[in-house]
Amino acid sequence: MGIPVLGTQPKQVDAAEDREKFDEVLEKLQIKRPKGKAIWSVEEGLQIARELEYPVLVRPSYVLGGQGMEITYEEEQLSRYLVNAFDRDPENPVLIDRYLMGREIEVDAICDGENILIPGIMEHLERAGIHSGDSTTLYPSVNICEDIKEKIITCTRILAKELQVLGMINIQYIEYKNDLYIIEVNPRSSRTVPYISKVTGVPIIDLATRCMLGDKLSDLGYGTGLYPEPENFFAVKVPVFSTEKLPRVEVSLGPEMKSTGEVLGIGSTIEEALYKGFIAAGKKLPNKKGTIFATIQKYDQDEFIEIAKCFNELGYKFIATEGTAKKLRENGMDVREVGKLSEGSEEIVDLIRSGEVDLLVNTPTKGNDSTRDGFKIRRHAIESSLQIVTSLDTLRAMAEIAARDLTIADTSIFNMGDKRDE
């Protein structure tokens, strides 16, 4: 229509959003992304998945907030997903990508057409596969090495310049086996901007707007490249959910976004910041010598055992369903076994409602299926106000906090001040 657009132009926005055009950009810049393809039939999808190797991430062509996305670990799961997807929308392809179980990293950057400013590199607590809006975000990063940081700065700079960004750009990366991959690029602001603005003191939106109007970053007083990281505090963004208010809604974390808000925790250590964030988000950490009820899908059991050993050493007790109970016993831990709902046992429901259990740990085999045991258990837990964890990364963070034996009195939670000024 010939209407002037300030900032990044529509043609460049389209190049970032259109899969084929964006793949061409990455190919030109020699930036890696997880291998994948758009497919048009169930048979083609199953063949591509065999070539990519499981697990794979599947999603509709047009998606907002991760809606309809799912990680599938075997052919039966993928076939079921594809049949349903093409029944719903036969006019558009389904996208299949190899799922890399790596560390997710996120940046919000400002570009003036020549230089970039990255206020901060944010590390997600939960590995890739959890929607970024539902992830606990750490700043400054804890596990990202300097080599990967340099790659992030370089990739962000060349992508922003190639897409002719004027203003904001949000990029999500995966670090996998000491290499860097792109998940997606959004040539716009994102939900992490208020968080990273607050904890760095960089007025991101003001600077981005001025760049859209023609100013240069070098004249705006905050420098270029990566903004200096703090040395005396950590900040975490923890998501907040409203699932207890919405009956029959899936509560497990995955590629679909479910959170309805977020809180900020700041502390002198990462454990202190996480502890404050968890408390503010309404997460109840189990008391020492508490009871953990665990029902873990087979792909996660080996990893769960490592975390369970930490809780076991701290004096926690375990209740579990058959497969998880067997794994715990094999690793020298005492466990009380309970029957499954699908086998007609109501013992799990009675335990949840009785208050005997302090924490439910459940990693879903398949989310959003109200006929499955896992879905029913998670709903019973939420409706009984029982703390539930569906991500082992979150559970590991809770184990580390429990091992530190943090309490509110230890964290000076009501007397924090502004750590940026110290």
Short mmCIF file of C-alpha atoms in Angstrom, two decimals:
data_model
loop_
_atom_site.label_atom_id
_atom_site.label_comp_id
_atom_site.label_asym_id
_atom_site.label_seq_id
_atom_site.Cartn_x
_atom_site.Cartn_y
_atom_site.Cartn_z
CA MET A 1 0.00 0.00 0.00
CA GLY A 2 3.04 2.26 -0.04
CA ILE A 3 2.82 3.16 3.65
CA PRO A 4 6.24 4.05 5.15
CA VAL A 5 7.33 1.64 7.92
CA LEU A 6 9.80 2.72 10.57
CA GLY A 7 12.49 0.23 11.55
CA THR A 8 12.89 -3.24 10.03
CA GLN A 9 11.04 -3.42 6.70
CA PRO A 10 8.21 -5.89 5.92
CA LYS A 11 10.34 -7.72 3.34
CA GLN A 12 12.99 -8.45 5.98
CA VAL A 13 10.35 -9.46 8.57
CA ASP A 14 9.04 -11.95 6.00
CA ALA A 15 12.56 -13.29 5.39
CA ALA A 16 12.86 -14.12 9.10
CA GLU A 17 9.36 -15.64 9.40
CA ASP A 18 9.20 -17.68 6.16
CA ARG A 19 10.95 -21.02 6.69
CA GLU A 20 12.37 -21.43 3.20
CA LYS A 21 13.60 -17.83 2.97
CA PHE A 22 15.14 -18.00 6.43
CA ASP A 23 16.90 -21.26 5.58
CA GLU A 24 18.43 -19.49 2.58
CA VAL A 25 19.68 -16.71 4.87
CA LEU A 26 21.27 -19.23 7.27
CA GLU A 27 22.82 -21.14 4.36
CA LYS A 28 24.32 -17.94 2.99
CA LEU A 29 25.75 -16.97 6.41
CA GLN A 30 26.84 -20.57 7.18
CA ILE A 31 24.93 -20.60 10.48
CA LYS A 32 23.73 -23.99 11.71
CA ARG A 33 20.14 -24.89 12.59
CA PRO A 34 18.60 -28.29 13.50
CA LYS A 35 17.95 -30.26 10.32
CA GLY A 36 14.33 -30.42 9.25
CA LYS A 37 11.82 -30.36 6.43
CA ALA A 38 8.24 -29.43 5.58
CA ILE A 39 6.26 -32.58 4.74
CA TRP A 40 2.86 -33.16 3.11
CA SER A 41 1.89 -36.71 4.10
CA VAL A 42 2.15 -39.20 6.96
CA GLU A 43 4.36 -41.52 4.90
CA GLU A 44 6.77 -38.71 3.96
CA GLY A 45 6.90 -37.59 7.58
CA LEU A 46 7.79 -41.05 8.88
CA GLN A 47 10.54 -41.37 6.26
CA ILE A 48 12.03 -37.95 7.08
CA ALA A 49 11.97 -38.76 10.82
CA ARG A 50 13.97 -41.96 10.19
CA GLU A 51 16.56 -39.91 8.30
CA LEU A 52 16.73 -37.20 10.98
CA GLU A 53 16.71 -39.76 13.86
CA TYR A 54 14.36 -39.55 16.84
CA PRO A 55 13.38 -37.56 18.85
CA VAL A 56 11.88 -35.04 16.43
CA LEU A 57 9.93 -31.83 16.97
CA VAL A 58 6.73 -31.57 14.92
CA ARG A 59 4.54 -28.51 14.46
CA PRO A 60 1.97 -26.96 12.13
CA SER A 61 3.16 -24.48 9.48
CA TYR A 62 1.54 -21.45 11.11
CA VAL A 63 1.88 -21.40 14.86
CA LEU A 64 1.70 -18.84 17.66
CA GLY A 65 2.87 -19.53 21.21
CA GLY A 66 4.00 -23.02 20.22
CA GLN A 67 0.42 -24.19 19.72
CA GLY A 68 0.22 -27.72 18.31
CA MET A 69 3.95 -28.42 18.74
CA GLU A 70 5.07 -31.77 20.14
CA ILE A 71 8.26 -33.77 20.68
CA THR A 72 7.89 -37.38 19.49
CA TYR A 73 10.29 -40.15 20.47
CA GLU A 74 9.12 -43.04 18.31
CA GLU A 75 7.26 -43.85 15.09
CA GLU A 76 3.93 -44.66 16.74
CA GLN A 77 3.78 -41.25 18.44
CA LEU A 78 4.73 -39.42 15.24
CA SER A 79 2.23 -41.35 13.11
CA ARG A 80 -0.60 -40.51 15.51
CA TYR A 81 0.37 -36.81 15.50
CA LEU A 82 0.61 -36.60 11.68
CA VAL A 83 -2.73 -38.32 11.08
CA ASN A 84 -4.46 -35.83 13.39
CA ALA A 85 -2.55 -32.86 11.95
CA PHE A 86 -3.46 -33.59 8.32
CA ASP A 87 -7.07 -34.33 9.27
CA ARG A 88 -7.28 -30.85 10.81
CA ASP A 89 -5.44 -28.99 8.03
CA PRO A 90 -4.75 -30.85 4.75
CA GLU A 91 -3.92 -27.60 2.92
CA ASN A 92 -0.61 -26.85 4.68
CA PRO A 93 2.54 -28.85 5.44
CA VAL A 94 3.73 -30.08 8.84
CA LEU A 95 7.26 -29.09 9.87
CA ILE A 96 9.59 -31.76 11.25
CA ASP A 97 12.93 -30.88 12.88
CA ARG A 98 15.47 -33.01 14.65
CA TYR A 99 15.12 -32.30 18.37
CA LEU A 100 18.45 -31.37 19.92
CA MET A 101 18.35 -31.86 23.70
CA GLY A 102 20.73 -29.00 24.36
CA ARG A 103 20.98 -25.81 26.39
CA GLU A 104 18.65 -23.05 25.17
CA ILE A 105 20.06 -19.52 25.06
CA GLU A 106 18.22 -16.30 24.26
CA VAL A 107 19.26 -12.77 23.37
CA ASP A 108 17.40 -9.52 22.79
CA ALA A 109 19.56 -7.21 20.70
CA ILE A 110 19.32 -3.71 19.28
CA CYS A 111 20.66 -2.95 15.80
CA ASP A 112 21.16 0.45 14.16
CA GLY A 113 21.90 -1.02 10.72
CA GLU A 114 25.65 -1.17 11.38
CA ASN A 115 26.32 -2.12 15.00
CA ILE A 116 24.47 -4.16 17.62
CA LEU A 117 24.07 -3.94 21.39
CA ILE A 118 23.24 -7.12 23.34
CA PRO A 119 22.15 -6.08 26.85
CA GLY A 120 22.59 -9.64 28.13
CA ILE A 121 22.87 -13.31 27.16
CA MET A 122 20.14 -15.29 28.94
CA GLU A 123 20.44 -18.99 29.75
CA HIS A 124 17.31 -21.11 30.12
CA LEU A 125 17.21 -23.44 33.12
CA GLU A 126 15.12 -25.98 31.20
CA ARG A 127 16.71 -27.50 28.13
CA ALA A 128 15.38 -26.88 24.62
CA GLY A 129 11.87 -28.22 24.05
CA ILE A 130 10.21 -26.11 26.75
CA HIS A 131 8.60 -23.00 25.26
CA SER A 132 10.76 -19.95 26.00
CA GLY A 133 7.80 -18.25 27.67
CA ASP A 134 7.57 -21.14 30.16
CA SER A 135 11.29 -21.39 30.86
CA THR A 136 13.11 -20.18 33.96
CA THR A 137 15.69 -17.73 32.62
CA LEU A 138 19.09 -17.06 34.24
CA TYR A 139 21.19 -13.89 33.94
CA PRO A 140 24.12 -13.69 33.85
CA SER A 141 24.52 -17.16 32.37
CA VAL A 142 25.99 -19.88 34.57
CA ASN A 143 27.09 -22.58 32.11
CA ILE A 144 27.90 -20.77 28.85
CA CYS A 145 31.62 -20.67 28.04
CA GLU A 146 33.38 -17.65 26.51
CA ASP A 147 33.78 -19.39 23.15
CA ILE A 148 30.01 -19.89 22.81
CA LYS A 149 29.39 -16.29 23.94
CA GLU A 150 31.67 -15.04 21.17
CA LYS A 151 29.79 -17.18 18.63
CA ILE A 152 26.48 -15.75 19.90
CA ILE A 153 27.74 -12.18 19.49
CA THR A 154 29.06 -12.91 15.98
CA CYS A 155 25.90 -14.74 14.82
CA THR A 156 23.62 -12.05 16.24
CA ARG A 157 25.61 -9.31 14.51
CA ILE A 158 25.70 -10.90 11.05
CA LEU A 159 22.04 -12.00 11.21
CA ALA A 160 20.87 -8.53 12.25
CA LYS A 161 22.86 -6.91 9.44
CA GLU A 162 21.74 -9.47 6.83
CA LEU A 163 18.09 -8.96 7.79
CA GLN A 164 18.68 -5.17 7.78
CA VAL A 165 17.26 -4.86 11.28
CA LEU A 166 16.60 -1.37 12.59
CA GLY A 167 15.51 -1.65 16.22
CA MET A 168 14.82 -4.90 18.08
CA ILE A 169 15.69 -8.50 17.26
CA ASN A 170 15.13 -11.57 19.46
CA ILE A 171 17.12 -14.75 18.75
CA GLN A 172 16.87 -18.18 20.39
CA TYR A 173 19.86 -20.50 20.18
CA ILE A 174 20.70 -24.07 21.22
CA GLU A 175 24.13 -25.04 22.50
CA TYR A 176 24.52 -28.73 21.63
CA LYS A 177 27.77 -30.68 21.92
CA ASN A 178 29.84 -27.48 22.14
CA ASP A 179 28.32 -26.04 18.98
CA LEU A 180 25.73 -23.33 18.36
CA TYR A 181 22.46 -23.71 16.45
CA ILE A 182 19.65 -21.25 15.65
CA ILE A 183 16.11 -22.13 16.73
CA GLU A 184 14.38 -18.98 15.50
CA VAL A 185 14.77 -15.28 14.88
CA ASN A 186 12.07 -12.73 15.67
CA PRO A 187 12.73 -9.25 14.21
CA ARG A 188 10.78 -7.55 16.99
CA SER A 189 10.62 -7.09 20.74
CA SER A 190 9.94 -10.10 23.00
CA ARG A 191 8.63 -11.03 26.43
CA THR A 192 12.14 -11.03 27.92
CA VAL A 193 12.77 -7.33 27.17
CA PRO A 194 11.22 -5.98 30.44
CA TYR A 195 13.22 -8.56 32.43
CA ILE A 196 16.61 -7.93 30.86
CA SER A 197 16.01 -4.14 30.83
CA LYS A 198 15.33 -4.15 34.57
CA VAL A 199 18.30 -6.30 35.61
CA THR A 200 20.88 -4.61 33.34
CA GLY A 201 19.63 -1.01 33.57
CA VAL A 202 19.74 -0.71 29.76
CA PRO A 203 16.62 1.14 28.44
CA ILE A 204 16.20 -1.28 25.55
CA ILE A 205 12.96 0.03 24.05
CA ASP A 206 14.11 3.67 24.21
CA LEU A 207 17.40 2.83 22.46
CA ALA A 208 15.69 0.62 19.85
CA THR A 209 13.14 3.33 19.05
CA ARG A 210 15.88 5.92 18.60
CA CYS A 211 17.72 3.52 16.23
CA MET A 212 14.49 3.12 14.25
CA LEU A 213 14.44 6.91 13.91
CA GLY A 214 18.01 7.04 12.61
CA ASP A 215 20.27 7.42 15.66
CA LYS A 216 23.46 5.35 16.01
CA LEU A 217 24.24 3.15 19.03
CA SER A 218 27.69 4.67 19.33
CA ASP A 219 26.05 8.02 20.19
CA LEU A 220 23.57 6.67 22.78
CA GLY A 221 25.91 6.06 25.72
CA TYR A 222 25.59 2.27 26.22
CA GLY A 223 28.26 1.06 23.80
CA THR A 224 28.06 -1.80 21.29
CA GLY A 225 28.61 -5.55 21.41
CA LEU A 226 27.84 -7.38 24.67
CA TYR A 227 26.98 -5.09 27.60
CA PRO A 228 29.16 -5.79 30.69
CA GLU A 229 27.77 -8.53 32.94
CA PRO A 230 27.28 -7.95 36.70
CA GLU A 231 29.71 -9.60 39.10
CA ASN A 232 27.77 -9.26 42.36
CA PHE A 233 24.30 -10.67 41.67
CA PHE A 234 22.21 -13.16 39.69
CA ALA A 235 18.68 -12.62 38.39
CA VAL A 236 16.10 -15.22 37.36
CA LYS A 237 12.79 -14.93 35.56
CA VAL A 238 10.37 -17.62 36.78
CA PRO A 239 7.06 -18.26 34.95
CA VAL A 240 3.70 -18.17 36.72
CA PHE A 241 0.81 -20.44 35.73
CA SER A 242 -2.95 -20.29 36.23
CA THR A 243 -3.69 -23.95 35.53
CA GLU A 244 -5.29 -24.58 38.94
CA LYS A 245 -8.03 -22.14 37.90
CA LEU A 246 -8.68 -23.82 34.54
CA PRO A 247 -10.16 -27.33 34.82
CA ARG A 248 -9.07 -30.08 32.39
CA VAL A 249 -6.10 -28.02 31.18
CA GLU A 250 -2.72 -29.74 30.68
CA VAL A 251 -0.10 -28.55 33.19
CA SER A 252 3.05 -30.26 31.92
CA LEU A 253 5.69 -28.12 30.21
CA GLY A 254 6.46 -28.57 26.53
CA PRO A 255 6.70 -26.65 23.24
CA GLU A 256 3.26 -25.07 23.77
CA MET A 257 3.27 -21.97 25.98
CA LYS A 258 1.08 -22.17 29.10
CA SER A 259 2.33 -19.50 31.52
CA THR A 260 0.25 -16.40 32.22
CA GLY A 261 2.87 -14.24 33.95
CA GLU A 262 6.33 -14.18 35.47
CA VAL A 263 8.27 -13.04 38.53
CA LEU A 264 11.82 -11.86 39.16
CA GLY A 265 14.23 -13.20 41.77
CA ILE A 266 17.59 -11.53 42.54
CA GLY A 267 20.30 -12.95 44.80
CA SER A 268 24.02 -12.98 45.45
CA THR A 269 24.15 -16.64 44.27
CA ILE A 270 22.17 -18.41 41.57
CA GLU A 271 20.60 -20.70 44.19
CA GLU A 272 19.40 -17.70 46.23
CA ALA A 273 17.94 -16.03 43.14
CA LEU A 274 16.16 -19.26 42.13
CA TYR A 275 14.85 -19.76 45.65
CA LYS A 276 13.33 -16.28 45.70
CA GLY A 277 11.91 -16.71 42.22
CA PHE A 278 10.34 -20.08 43.06
CA ILE A 279 8.75 -18.66 46.24
CA ALA A 280 7.42 -15.60 44.39
CA ALA A 281 5.96 -17.84 41.67
CA GLY A 282 4.13 -19.91 44.28
CA LYS A 283 6.35 -22.99 44.04
CA LYS A 284 6.56 -24.79 47.38
CA LEU A 285 9.92 -26.42 47.97
CA PRO A 286 9.51 -29.75 49.83
CA ASN A 287 10.48 -29.82 53.50
CA LYS A 288 13.43 -31.93 54.62
CA LYS A 289 12.46 -35.57 55.13
CA GLY A 290 9.41 -34.94 52.93
CA THR A 291 7.86 -37.43 50.50
CA ILE A 292 8.25 -37.27 46.73
CA PHE A 293 5.80 -39.14 44.50
CA ALA A 294 7.46 -39.92 41.15
CA THR A 295 6.09 -41.30 37.90
CA ILE A 296 8.74 -40.87 35.21
CA GLN A 297 8.55 -41.84 31.55
CA LYS A 298 11.15 -44.38 30.41
CA TYR A 299 13.25 -41.91 28.40
CA ASP A 300 13.86 -39.80 31.52
CA GLN A 301 14.41 -42.44 34.20
CA ASP A 302 18.22 -42.59 34.10
CA GLU A 303 18.48 -38.83 34.49
CA PHE A 304 15.85 -38.81 37.25
CA ILE A 305 17.86 -41.36 39.26
CA GLU A 306 20.83 -38.96 39.47
CA ILE A 307 18.59 -36.26 40.99
CA ALA A 308 16.73 -38.74 43.20
CA LYS A 309 20.02 -39.77 44.81
CA CYS A 310 20.54 -36.16 45.95
CA PHE A 311 17.10 -36.05 47.57
CA ASN A 312 17.65 -39.51 49.06
CA GLU A 313 20.89 -38.37 50.75
CA LEU A 314 18.99 -35.41 52.22
CA GLY A 315 16.44 -37.74 53.83
CA TYR A 316 13.50 -37.62 51.42
CA LYS A 317 11.22 -40.63 50.95
CA PHE A 318 9.85 -41.92 47.64
CA ILE A 319 6.55 -43.26 46.39
CA ALA A 320 6.43 -44.36 42.74
CA THR A 321 4.56 -46.29 40.08
CA GLU A 322 5.91 -49.65 38.90
CA GLY A 323 8.55 -48.70 36.32
CA THR A 324 9.97 -45.79 38.33
CA ALA A 325 9.88 -47.82 41.57
CA LYS A 326 11.86 -50.61 39.94
CA LYS A 327 14.51 -48.15 38.76
CA LEU A 328 14.81 -46.58 42.23
CA ARG A 329 15.24 -50.02 43.88
CA GLU A 330 17.89 -51.02 41.34
CA ASN A 331 19.85 -47.97 42.47
CA GLY A 332 19.66 -48.79 46.17
CA MET A 333 16.82 -46.52 47.23
CA ASP A 334 13.79 -47.48 49.33
CA VAL A 335 10.47 -46.81 47.64
CA ARG A 336 6.81 -47.52 48.22
CA GLU A 337 5.17 -48.80 45.04
CA VAL A 338 1.58 -47.90 44.11
CA GLY A 339 -0.74 -49.24 41.41
CA LYS A 340 -1.69 -47.37 38.24
CA LEU A 341 -5.02 -45.63 37.68
CA SER A 342 -5.45 -47.54 34.43
CA GLU A 343 -5.26 -50.80 36.42
CA GLY A 344 -8.18 -49.73 38.60
CA SER A 345 -6.18 -48.57 41.63
CA GLU A 346 -7.27 -45.35 43.37
CA GLU A 347 -4.25 -45.38 45.70
CA ILE A 348 -2.54 -42.53 43.84
CA VAL A 349 -5.58 -40.25 44.13
CA ASP A 350 -5.96 -41.07 47.83
CA LEU A 351 -2.27 -40.25 48.45
CA ILE A 352 -2.50 -36.92 46.65
CA ARG A 353 -5.65 -35.87 48.51
CA SER A 354 -4.40 -37.06 51.90
CA GLY A 355 -1.53 -34.58 52.06
CA GLU A 356 1.00 -37.37 52.61
CA VAL A 357 2.91 -36.35 49.48
CA ASP A 358 4.95 -33.09 49.45
CA LEU A 359 5.98 -33.02 45.79
CA LEU A 360 4.81 -34.75 42.60
CA VAL A 361 7.42 -35.34 39.89
CA ASN A 362 5.94 -36.45 36.58
CA THR A 363 7.45 -36.38 33.13
CA PRO A 364 4.69 -36.95 30.58
CA THR A 365 4.72 -39.61 27.90
CA LYS A 366 2.22 -37.53 25.95
CA GLY A 367 0.66 -34.24 27.02
CA ASN A 368 -2.88 -32.99 26.39
CA ASP A 369 -4.46 -36.49 26.43
CA SER A 370 -7.11 -36.51 29.16
CA THR A 371 -7.49 -40.30 28.96
CA ARG A 372 -3.94 -41.03 30.14
CA ASP A 373 -2.88 -41.73 33.72
CA GLY A 374 -0.30 -38.94 33.68
CA PHE A 375 -2.82 -36.27 32.72
CA LYS A 376 -5.25 -37.41 35.44
CA ILE A 377 -2.49 -37.52 38.08
CA ARG A 378 -1.30 -34.02 37.18
CA ARG A 379 -4.83 -32.63 37.32
CA HIS A 380 -5.52 -34.29 40.71
CA ALA A 381 -2.27 -32.77 42.01
CA ILE A 382 -3.08 -29.26 40.78
CA GLU A 383 -6.63 -29.40 42.11
CA SER A 384 -5.32 -30.59 45.50
CA SER A 385 -2.76 -27.72 45.63
CA LEU A 386 0.13 -30.22 45.50
CA GLN A 387 3.37 -28.86 44.05
CA ILE A 388 4.07 -30.52 40.70
CA VAL A 389 7.28 -30.58 38.63
CA THR A 390 7.31 -31.87 35.05
CA SER A 391 10.83 -30.75 34.08
CA LEU A 392 13.88 -32.58 35.47
CA ASP A 393 15.94 -29.41 35.05
CA THR A 394 13.62 -27.61 37.48
CA LEU A 395 13.78 -30.61 39.84
CA ARG A 396 17.59 -30.52 39.78
CA ALA A 397 17.53 -26.83 40.72
CA MET A 398 15.23 -27.65 43.64
CA ALA A 399 17.64 -30.39 44.78
CA GLU A 400 20.53 -27.90 44.74
CA ILE A 401 18.49 -25.40 46.78
CA ALA A 402 17.52 -28.14 49.26
CA ALA A 403 21.18 -29.17 49.57
CA ARG A 404 22.12 -25.55 50.35
CA ASP A 405 19.37 -25.55 53.03
CA LEU A 406 18.27 -22.03 52.09
CA THR A 407 15.53 -20.30 54.05
CA ILE A 408 13.93 -16.90 53.65
CA ALA A 409 15.96 -15.64 56.62
CA ASP A 410 19.18 -16.59 54.80
CA THR A 411 18.34 -14.61 51.68
CA SER A 412 17.47 -11.17 53.09
CA ILE A 413 14.44 -11.38 50.82
CA PHE A 414 12.81 -8.30 52.36
CA ASN A 415 16.00 -6.20 52.42
CA MET A 416 17.44 -6.61 48.95
CA GLY A 417 18.00 -3.02 47.84
CA ASP A 418 19.08 -2.39 44.28
CA LYS A 419 21.97 -4.75 43.54
CA ARG A 420 22.81 -2.85 40.36
CA ASP A 421 23.92 0.14 42.44
CA GLU A 422 26.25 -1.81 44.76
#
